Amino acid sequence: MKAARKSAAETAWISETAQTLGFELCGVAAAAEFPELEKMQDWLARGYAGEMKYLYDPRRTDLRATMSGVKSVIVCAINYNSPRPYSTEVALSASSDDMAHGWISRYAWGSDYHEVLWSKLNGLVGMMRERFSEPFEARASADTGPVQERILARHADLGWIGKNTLLLNQKMGSWMFLGTILTDLDLTPTVASEDLLPPDLCGTCTRCIDECPTDALVDPYVMDARRCISYLTIELRGPIPEEFR
């Protein structure tokens, strides 16, 4: 017997429960063949992924390859913004012009975000098991599985994908850690229709493109990761090319 779809009230409960666990945002999307996932193949064909071979995993464009019976995706977000503009007082007070100094990205100032997200996501799954009587499958991912979190977050009503290729939210900007839960529960999506998803509010603004120090944003909504500082300092296994130092 096919299980009935969970009501919108249950989706609201999931979102509210996620917030009690420390997530600022939580939404639900139906597992579908999102058009953005198809565009990823063209991006990969251009070589923009660089050495990130894991992005070629075909499961990234097909949720059912990860969970055959998946029906819904729960997407949660935590804000990692901080009022301090730079990472260390040392970087700000360097007394010599020839002193090498750098900035530590804000996402690395606290505990390992993978562990933080995992704990909260698994906590949410546990509370769902207590609430729902029927057995169900759930698989949590915190930037560790073959899941395109930004695209799923977009369809779960957490924001829109900006010209800088990041998920943007009007209240939180782009300062978000994203975690997902794939499940075979048939949950009512947070947004009833694609037409009701958050609009793209970038408008005619191109500030992110104009300010990118390595010109990694080769077109609006398109990043060449091989030129991105984040890629060069985290993903690239060899030396950073001279032109980006």
XYZ file of C-alpha atoms in Angstrom:
245
model
C 0.000 0.000 0.000
C 1.361 3.366 -1.018
C 1.935 5.706 1.914
C -0.013 8.947 1.841
C 1.777 12.229 1.344
C 2.647 14.014 4.536
C 0.695 17.209 5.055
C 1.978 20.759 4.808
C 1.672 20.865 8.591
C 4.245 18.075 8.850
C 6.598 19.999 6.554
C 6.153 23.036 8.799
C 6.934 20.836 11.815
C 10.166 19.649 10.187
C 11.206 23.243 9.527
C 10.357 24.366 13.053
C 12.145 21.379 14.580
C 15.233 22.087 12.476
C 15.309 25.609 13.880
C 15.228 24.290 17.444
C 18.361 22.316 16.539
C 20.165 25.470 15.429
C 19.381 25.733 11.729
C 18.326 29.187 10.569
C 16.602 27.913 7.431
C 14.930 24.650 6.455
C 12.807 23.722 3.461
C 11.546 20.707 1.560
C 11.691 20.023 -2.178
C 10.267 17.129 -4.129
C 12.950 14.889 -5.633
C 12.853 15.747 -9.322
C 14.978 16.094 -12.436
C 15.911 19.710 -11.910
C 16.942 21.511 -15.123
C 19.961 23.066 -13.401
C 21.470 19.607 -12.968
C 21.538 19.141 -16.732
C 23.464 22.401 -17.157
C 26.178 20.984 -14.948
C 27.215 18.621 -17.741
C 28.038 21.570 -19.994
C 29.994 23.210 -17.169
C 32.025 20.047 -16.686
C 32.625 19.710 -20.430
C 34.260 23.148 -20.427
C 36.824 21.921 -17.917
C 35.756 24.452 -15.300
C 35.888 21.817 -12.533
C 39.668 21.583 -12.761
C 41.023 18.705 -10.681
C 37.755 18.140 -8.794
C 37.127 14.732 -10.338
C 34.458 13.913 -7.759
C 32.165 16.398 -9.490
C 31.990 14.045 -12.471
C 30.182 11.455 -10.337
C 26.937 10.756 -12.293
C 25.017 10.529 -9.022
C 25.275 14.308 -8.764
C 22.761 14.711 -11.576
C 20.409 11.926 -10.475
C 19.207 11.718 -6.881
C 17.798 8.248 -7.493
C 21.288 6.950 -8.150
C 22.026 7.738 -4.504
C 18.662 6.603 -3.092
C 16.480 4.652 -5.488
C 13.236 5.394 -3.667
C 13.877 9.043 -2.855
C 10.773 11.220 -2.910
C 11.782 14.312 -0.969
C 14.815 16.378 -0.035
C 15.092 18.348 3.186
C 17.595 21.205 2.968
C 18.871 23.045 6.040
C 21.156 26.055 6.395
C 23.301 27.550 9.156
C 24.632 31.102 9.071
C 28.412 31.343 9.530
C 28.775 35.095 9.159
C 30.754 37.025 11.753
C 30.923 40.754 12.509
C 34.735 40.704 12.414
C 35.944 41.711 8.943
C 39.226 39.775 8.972
C 40.550 36.611 10.497
C 43.367 37.693 12.796
C 44.638 40.812 14.493
C 48.066 39.870 13.165
C 46.931 40.351 9.589
C 45.604 43.797 10.451
C 48.631 44.987 12.402
C 51.454 43.771 10.166
C 54.155 46.358 10.752
C 56.288 45.588 7.739
C 55.254 45.947 4.111
C 57.230 42.836 3.216
C 55.678 40.703 5.944
C 53.667 37.857 4.482
C 50.216 37.663 5.974
C 46.861 36.294 4.970
C 43.232 35.968 5.942
C 41.525 32.828 7.158
C 38.110 32.301 5.618
C 35.260 32.853 8.054
C 33.910 29.356 7.554
C 37.090 27.994 9.179
C 36.986 30.112 12.345
C 34.879 27.672 14.354
C 34.372 23.938 14.694
C 34.514 21.672 11.647
C 31.256 22.502 9.888
C 30.894 18.951 8.573
C 30.664 17.604 12.124
C 28.337 20.393 13.245
C 25.952 19.809 10.342
C 26.100 16.029 10.653
C 25.146 16.195 14.315
C 22.191 18.477 13.693
C 20.966 16.632 10.582
C 21.082 13.271 12.321
C 19.323 14.836 15.283
C 16.544 15.970 12.961
C 16.237 12.491 11.442
C 15.996 11.020 14.936
C 13.171 13.378 15.882
C 11.380 12.559 12.632
C 11.558 8.854 13.466
C 9.933 9.581 16.812
C 7.132 11.544 15.147
C 6.352 9.355 12.139
C 5.143 5.859 12.923
C 6.099 4.201 9.635
C 9.694 3.172 8.881
C 11.469 5.314 6.317
C 14.861 5.706 4.718
C 16.887 8.872 5.277
C 20.391 9.813 4.232
C 22.034 12.956 5.579
C 24.831 14.758 3.766
C 26.943 17.686 4.924
C 29.065 18.646 1.925
C 30.190 15.024 1.844
C 27.931 13.240 -0.649
C 27.166 13.451 -4.381
C 24.522 16.126 -3.872
C 24.233 19.561 -5.467
C 23.171 21.399 -2.335
C 22.716 24.853 -3.848
C 20.303 23.643 -6.505
C 18.287 21.652 -3.997
C 18.265 24.623 -1.610
C 16.928 26.808 -4.391
C 13.988 24.453 -4.944
C 13.426 24.148 -1.189
C 12.777 27.910 -1.016
C 15.976 28.877 0.796
C 17.031 31.504 -1.754
C 18.167 32.031 -5.321
C 21.450 31.292 -7.081
C 23.214 34.560 -7.828
C 25.576 35.686 -10.548
C 28.436 34.687 -8.237
C 27.060 31.090 -8.441
C 26.337 31.064 -4.686
C 22.999 30.547 -2.999
C 21.758 33.944 -1.826
C 19.179 34.666 0.836
C 17.828 38.142 1.501
C 18.492 37.913 5.250
C 21.671 35.807 5.317
C 23.394 36.709 2.076
C 25.699 33.886 0.990
C 27.069 33.053 4.454
C 25.465 29.615 4.637
C 26.503 26.058 5.345
C 24.064 23.694 3.632
C 23.064 20.206 4.679
C 20.609 17.819 3.043
C 18.507 14.802 3.943
C 17.302 12.514 1.171
C 14.258 10.492 2.209
C 11.656 8.173 0.753
C 8.968 9.971 2.754
C 6.520 11.763 0.485
C 6.654 15.225 2.020
C 4.683 18.243 0.878
C 7.174 20.703 -0.682
C 7.662 24.019 1.080
C 6.660 25.786 -2.135
C 3.623 24.449 -3.973
C 4.761 25.625 -7.402
C 8.055 26.486 -9.096
C 6.505 29.847 -9.964
C 6.466 30.707 -6.252
C 10.189 30.186 -5.671
C 12.230 33.256 -4.632
C 12.927 35.512 -7.616
C 16.439 36.255 -8.842
C 17.119 39.600 -7.185
C 20.539 40.191 -8.738
C 18.930 42.361 -11.395
C 21.471 44.370 -13.376
C 24.071 44.278 -10.581
C 27.469 42.865 -11.606
C 29.469 43.823 -8.528
C 30.573 40.247 -7.780
C 31.875 39.843 -11.328
C 33.598 43.231 -11.294
C 35.255 42.647 -7.901
C 36.427 39.042 -8.308
C 40.240 39.377 -7.958
C 41.069 36.443 -10.252
C 38.268 36.895 -12.812
C 36.870 33.486 -11.899
C 33.342 34.582 -12.804
C 33.692 34.226 -16.555
C 30.000 34.961 -17.182
C 27.004 35.766 -15.015
C 26.146 32.577 -13.095
C 29.244 30.787 -14.453
C 32.465 30.223 -12.496
C 35.726 28.815 -13.790
C 36.778 27.071 -10.586
C 40.361 26.838 -11.826
C 40.665 30.593 -11.257
C 38.865 30.710 -7.898
C 40.913 31.409 -4.758
C 38.875 28.849 -2.837
C 39.764 26.168 -5.382
C 43.414 27.221 -5.516
C 43.841 27.071 -1.732
C 41.741 23.978 -0.987
C 41.185 21.735 -3.995
C 44.324 22.207 -6.101
C 46.919 19.653 -5.080
C 49.853 21.241 -6.897
C 51.443 24.697 -6.576
C 49.291 27.756 -7.157
C 50.022 29.197 -10.623
C 52.144 32.345 -10.557
C 49.412 34.485 -12.137
C 47.171 33.978 -9.085
C 49.734 34.595 -6.347
